[in-house]
């Protein structure tokens, strides 16, 4: 029990430290939110008014305490720039970013695993050269470059798919998929190339193992050897890579959002920093840090459930 | 084995992040757009803007990009036409007393707000009470400090008593009049304009819709200010490349704020319009920072700069060189006799530097906001030109929010390149150099100048006022208060079947003039 209590305490302290540090960093950074939002044409009275409305005229420690007290009540405060609850803005942004990430990962798997398997079999043949070349290209071309190429082909020339904006799933599932297809392709072009390489290498390695020789020599059909033996074994390391790709894709989608003007977390992060929108930045940091910390926390707990010896360490 | 379990841990972590995030987005509620249910295809115009509005409440907004869109939604007692002349708005006429201190506005009787409320003098009274703080409470702006008292003798008359004559008062009376007692301006704004507000999705888009009940229909076939399209969607996009491809792929009908290179790409397929935008882009100098406290050095730098090279090199020809802190787009007040005062002349520059004791040049820093590529490009051209007279200029890029704090607010800089945009009244442009002006970040101080600015403010004789403002420009040029560069033209690309795009001397996209042909 003490183990869980210790972990929970660590979890809370981490979040507290993260928010304190962000808060402090934004005090050191020059730039006043009211001036940043209203710009050079603002009347001094307007700036004072806004500073007052958003509470920027209160002393520092009090602002932090107010904010922290709000968080404890489950209230992340309101954004300076958008005058909307931070929680609502974040969940709105997250729905875009996560839809994009899920879609990209699905494409990554759909492209990566079959191609990897195929290449493991036929990779040395001449007719496989274009596929190998494309996957090499995927590794070397950054996603935003790919985006520009895709936009030029599918939006500007063919006019099949939109290059900007986002339609929520609830409004029109088809339009939602359309608005996400190009950005997801741009992201998965690179990430599926990574997956292809791992699948291919892993399958090739497994095929050289002794158990494959045994299976073959006892007369198992090549398909059965592949699906029943090799694939299962080679997917274990691939699964690990996939877990890392998830983080890559989430990170990559933040850049791609700007190229496709998608209103996701990436755009929230960049605009909130530019306008010194402290509540929104704090909320975003807390959210992202919270997700990471919660995941680590759950994994720790899971480990200890699976292997009770860990608790004693 | 250890490495494997570490990897497994990471993999599990990644998957959990994903699962958690997916479950969280399930909670995000999405508003379903209501379809208008019109049988014929609605006419929609889609346009871009660069930034989120600073506030949907016009009294709390200051950004010109916000005004550019929302001036279609809100109206004041007065409006302005495309030449910057003040024309009747919610007030169909007005009288000014002989002493210039009493303004009597006769209001229109046929106006309703977008929420269905009838417009009367009570709304004007409420609006000006809020703006001036006369009913108690803090004023929302300093602009109306000349108002001493206000009254509404009947439903269609509004009277403002000023404490002194004010030449700028009518051009300030373009300020939005809002319905009395309506509290939702910041989220669901309500005005009287030709377009009504529909929705705003942060960092995505703003949607406006035709106000079918608008009063401003012209006579006969003339649509007046009545909207000729049904809906306007304004997309918030900060990447110009994205704007260009959105236009080329038919996702935008108008693309505003383009670069010259983009305009060249789009030329054949689209109509390109461009016009000076009443902005003054300058190399501003801090008069309290040596060596710019010496007028000879400021003049030397002015002579050392080749404006045409900036116009051509940075703006691809789409910019207007400026002799002083004033754009020719405000034609009536513009002092064209100053053109060519500092013709590019390296010898003259060197001579002046020698006279000031900087024969071997000096080192200077140009602080440039990092988010304005054109200003950065300009800085690079200038640094090269200055090198020719022995001045070693270092470019320092700074984030916009930091620029506002360090340069604009605290004036801790040596020189900077930025564009200051003008408003309808010359006072908003030239008043920036008044020694008492709060954001006089140049630290410019000149007695004659201050007197002229104060005099022009209360001068009701237009001709005298014009002379005063022309003299102000002359002083700025004589003193080389800053190194004046250009007014970068606003470049707009428009679908060929979409006509009527009109430029104004302030940033305003007049959606009511747009029509499909």
PDB file of N, CA, C and O in Angstrom, chain A residues 45 49, chain B residues 57 59-60 123-141 144 150 178-183:
ATOM      1  N   UNK A  45      -5.854  52.804 -22.170  1.00  0.00           N
ATOM      2  CA  UNK A  45      -6.984  52.439 -21.305  1.00  0.00           C
ATOM      3  C   UNK A  45      -7.451  51.021 -21.623  1.00  0.00           C
ATOM      4  O   UNK A  45      -7.758  50.229 -20.726  1.00  0.00           O
ATOM      5  N   UNK A  49      -7.557  47.937 -19.099  1.00  0.00           N
ATOM      6  CA  UNK A  49      -8.838  47.253 -18.932  1.00  0.00           C
ATOM      7  C   UNK A  49      -8.665  45.735 -19.096  1.00  0.00           C
ATOM      8  O   UNK A  49      -9.125  44.941 -18.277  1.00  0.00           O
TER       9      UNK A  49
ATOM     10  N   UNK B  57     -15.797  41.785 -29.124  1.00  0.00           N
ATOM     11  CA  UNK B  57     -16.454  42.992 -28.651  1.00  0.00           C
ATOM     12  C   UNK B  57     -15.701  44.203 -29.231  1.00  0.00           C
ATOM     13  O   UNK B  57     -14.540  44.416 -28.904  1.00  0.00           O
ATOM     14  N   UNK B  59     -15.621  47.269 -28.723  1.00  0.00           N
ATOM     15  CA  UNK B  59     -15.098  48.269 -27.789  1.00  0.00           C
ATOM     16  C   UNK B  59     -13.810  47.799 -27.140  1.00  0.00           C
ATOM     17  O   UNK B  59     -13.037  48.583 -26.615  1.00  0.00           O
ATOM     18  N   UNK B  60     -13.605  46.504 -27.136  1.00  0.00           N
ATOM     19  CA  UNK B  60     -12.422  45.955 -26.477  1.00  0.00           C
ATOM     20  C   UNK B  60     -11.389  45.468 -27.478  1.00  0.00           C
ATOM     21  O   UNK B  60     -10.400  44.858 -27.115  1.00  0.00           O
ATOM     22  N   UNK B 123     -29.772  53.469 -27.293  1.00  0.00           N
ATOM     23  CA  UNK B 123     -28.595  52.628 -27.549  1.00  0.00           C
ATOM     24  C   UNK B 123     -27.343  53.476 -27.739  1.00  0.00           C
ATOM     25  O   UNK B 123     -26.252  53.098 -27.304  1.00  0.00           O
ATOM     26  N   UNK B 124     -27.517  54.629 -28.398  1.00  0.00           N
ATOM     27  CA  UNK B 124     -26.375  55.516 -28.602  1.00  0.00           C
ATOM     28  C   UNK B 124     -25.930  56.076 -27.255  1.00  0.00           C
ATOM     29  O   UNK B 124     -24.730  56.116 -26.938  1.00  0.00           O
ATOM     30  N   UNK B 125     -26.907  56.472 -26.450  1.00  0.00           N
ATOM     31  CA  UNK B 125     -26.615  57.016 -25.129  1.00  0.00           C
ATOM     32  C   UNK B 125     -25.867  55.976 -24.293  1.00  0.00           C
ATOM     33  O   UNK B 125     -24.834  56.260 -23.670  1.00  0.00           O
ATOM     34  N   UNK B 126     -26.392  54.754 -24.305  1.00  0.00           N
ATOM     35  CA  UNK B 126     -25.764  53.653 -23.574  1.00  0.00           C
ATOM     36  C   UNK B 126     -24.322  53.449 -24.059  1.00  0.00           C
ATOM     37  O   UNK B 126     -23.389  53.379 -23.264  1.00  0.00           O
ATOM     38  N   UNK B 127     -24.150  53.407 -25.385  1.00  0.00           N
ATOM     39  CA  UNK B 127     -22.824  53.140 -25.954  1.00  0.00           C
ATOM     40  C   UNK B 127     -21.820  54.201 -25.528  1.00  0.00           C
ATOM     41  O   UNK B 127     -20.713  53.887 -25.071  1.00  0.00           O
ATOM     42  N   UNK B 128     -22.214  55.483 -25.677  1.00  0.00           N
ATOM     43  CA  UNK B 128     -21.260  56.545 -25.348  1.00  0.00           C
ATOM     44  C   UNK B 128     -21.062  56.690 -23.837  1.00  0.00           C
ATOM     45  O   UNK B 128     -20.000  57.115 -23.397  1.00  0.00           O
ATOM     46  N   UNK B 129     -22.057  56.289 -23.060  1.00  0.00           N
ATOM     47  CA  UNK B 129     -21.847  56.254 -21.619  1.00  0.00           C
ATOM     48  C   UNK B 129     -20.787  55.228 -21.248  1.00  0.00           C
ATOM     49  O   UNK B 129     -19.912  55.476 -20.424  1.00  0.00           O
ATOM     50  N   UNK B 130     -20.878  54.065 -21.879  1.00  0.00           N
ATOM     51  CA  UNK B 130     -19.906  53.016 -21.600  1.00  0.00           C
ATOM     52  C   UNK B 130     -18.509  53.428 -22.068  1.00  0.00           C
ATOM     53  O   UNK B 130     -17.529  53.249 -21.351  1.00  0.00           O
ATOM     54  N   UNK B 131     -18.437  53.974 -23.286  1.00  0.00           N
ATOM     55  CA  UNK B 131     -17.137  54.315 -23.864  1.00  0.00           C
ATOM     56  C   UNK B 131     -16.436  55.407 -23.069  1.00  0.00           C
ATOM     57  O   UNK B 131     -15.218  55.366 -22.871  1.00  0.00           O
ATOM     58  N   UNK B 132     -17.208  56.414 -22.614  1.00  0.00           N
ATOM     59  CA  UNK B 132     -16.593  57.558 -21.943  1.00  0.00           C
ATOM     60  C   UNK B 132     -16.530  57.387 -20.438  1.00  0.00           C
ATOM     61  O   UNK B 132     -15.794  58.110 -19.779  1.00  0.00           O
ATOM     62  N   UNK B 133     -17.308  56.458 -19.915  1.00  0.00           N
ATOM     63  CA  UNK B 133     -17.354  56.312 -18.471  1.00  0.00           C
ATOM     64  C   UNK B 133     -18.147  57.430 -17.803  1.00  0.00           C
ATOM     65  O   UNK B 133     -18.028  57.647 -16.596  1.00  0.00           O
ATOM     66  N   UNK B 134     -18.976  58.154 -18.572  1.00  0.00           N
ATOM     67  CA  UNK B 134     -19.710  59.299 -18.006  1.00  0.00           C
ATOM     68  C   UNK B 134     -20.784  58.874 -17.004  1.00  0.00           C
ATOM     69  O   UNK B 134     -21.161  59.630 -16.125  1.00  0.00           O
ATOM     70  N   UNK B 135     -21.273  57.647 -17.141  1.00  0.00           N
ATOM     71  CA  UNK B 135     -22.336  57.189 -16.227  1.00  0.00           C
ATOM     72  C   UNK B 135     -21.729  56.538 -14.995  1.00  0.00           C
ATOM     73  O   UNK B 135     -22.356  55.729 -14.334  1.00  0.00           O
ATOM     74  N   UNK B 136     -20.488  56.889 -14.674  1.00  0.00           N
ATOM     75  CA  UNK B 136     -19.775  56.186 -13.608  1.00  0.00           C
ATOM     76  C   UNK B 136     -19.082  55.018 -14.271  1.00  0.00           C
ATOM     77  O   UNK B 136     -19.352  54.717 -15.419  1.00  0.00           O
ATOM     78  N   UNK B 137     -18.185  54.353 -13.581  1.00  0.00           N
ATOM     79  CA  UNK B 137     -17.465  53.255 -14.227  1.00  0.00           C
ATOM     80  C   UNK B 137     -16.280  53.778 -15.015  1.00  0.00           C
ATOM     81  O   UNK B 137     -16.201  54.964 -15.326  1.00  0.00           O
ATOM     82  N   UNK B 138     -15.375  52.871 -15.340  1.00  0.00           N
ATOM     83  CA  UNK B 138     -14.158  53.244 -16.038  1.00  0.00           C
ATOM     84  C   UNK B 138     -14.451  53.496 -17.519  1.00  0.00           C
ATOM     85  O   UNK B 138     -15.235  52.772 -18.119  1.00  0.00           O
ATOM     86  N   UNK B 139     -13.832  54.517 -18.127  1.00  0.00           N
ATOM     87  CA  UNK B 139     -13.978  54.660 -19.585  1.00  0.00           C
ATOM     88  C   UNK B 139     -13.311  53.480 -20.290  1.00  0.00           C
ATOM     89  O   UNK B 139     -12.348  52.912 -19.783  1.00  0.00           O
ATOM     90  N   UNK B 140     -13.857  53.103 -21.452  1.00  0.00           N
ATOM     91  CA  UNK B 140     -13.277  51.983 -22.190  1.00  0.00           C
ATOM     92  C   UNK B 140     -12.161  52.433 -23.114  1.00  0.00           C
ATOM     93  O   UNK B 140     -11.419  51.630 -23.637  1.00  0.00           O
ATOM     94  N   UNK B 141     -12.086  53.724 -23.364  1.00  0.00           N
ATOM     95  CA  UNK B 141     -11.035  54.246 -24.218  1.00  0.00           C
ATOM     96  C   UNK B 141     -10.762  55.697 -23.856  1.00  0.00           C
ATOM     97  O   UNK B 141     -11.602  56.367 -23.267  1.00  0.00           O
ATOM     98  N   UNK B 144     -12.378  59.308 -26.405  1.00  0.00           N
ATOM     99  CA  UNK B 144     -13.526  60.197 -26.278  1.00  0.00           C
ATOM    100  C   UNK B 144     -13.432  61.114 -25.062  1.00  0.00           C
ATOM    101  O   UNK B 144     -14.442  61.584 -24.551  1.00  0.00           O
ATOM    102  N   UNK B 150     -23.464  63.999 -22.558  1.00  0.00           N
ATOM    103  CA  UNK B 150     -24.263  63.516 -23.689  1.00  0.00           C
ATOM    104  C   UNK B 150     -25.724  63.494 -23.280  1.00  0.00           C
ATOM    105  O   UNK B 150     -26.052  63.400 -22.088  1.00  0.00           O
ATOM    106  N   UNK B 178     -23.660  49.760 -29.885  1.00  0.00           N
ATOM    107  CA  UNK B 178     -24.133  48.417 -29.543  1.00  0.00           C
ATOM    108  C   UNK B 178     -25.471  48.503 -28.804  1.00  0.00           C
ATOM    109  O   UNK B 178     -25.778  49.533 -28.196  1.00  0.00           O
ATOM    110  N   UNK B 179     -26.276  47.450 -28.857  1.00  0.00           N
ATOM    111  CA  UNK B 179     -27.599  47.493 -28.223  1.00  0.00           C
ATOM    112  C   UNK B 179     -27.503  47.600 -26.706  1.00  0.00           C
ATOM    113  O   UNK B 179     -26.680  46.926 -26.078  1.00  0.00           O
ATOM    114  N   UNK B 180     -28.343  48.428 -26.152  1.00  0.00           N
ATOM    115  CA  UNK B 180     -28.354  48.646 -24.711  1.00  0.00           C
ATOM    116  C   UNK B 180     -28.714  47.350 -23.987  1.00  0.00           C
ATOM    117  O   UNK B 180     -29.633  46.637 -24.394  1.00  0.00           O
ATOM    118  N   UNK B 181     -27.944  47.076 -22.943  1.00  0.00           N
ATOM    119  CA  UNK B 181     -28.287  45.968 -22.065  1.00  0.00           C
ATOM    120  C   UNK B 181     -27.938  44.587 -22.596  1.00  0.00           C
ATOM    121  O   UNK B 181     -28.244  43.583 -21.962  1.00  0.00           O
ATOM    122  N   UNK B 182     -27.290  44.507 -23.738  1.00  0.00           N
ATOM    123  CA  UNK B 182     -26.917  43.201 -24.272  1.00  0.00           C
ATOM    124  C   UNK B 182     -25.536  42.840 -23.751  1.00  0.00           C
ATOM    125  O   UNK B 182     -24.583  43.600 -23.920  1.00  0.00           O
ATOM    126  N   UNK B 183     -25.407  41.673 -23.108  1.00  0.00           N
ATOM    127  CA  UNK B 183     -24.166  41.365 -22.390  1.00  0.00           C
ATOM    128  C   UNK B 183     -23.269  40.360 -23.111  1.00  0.00           C
ATOM    129  O   UNK B 183     -22.184  40.063 -22.635  1.00  0.00           O
TER     130      UNK B 183
END
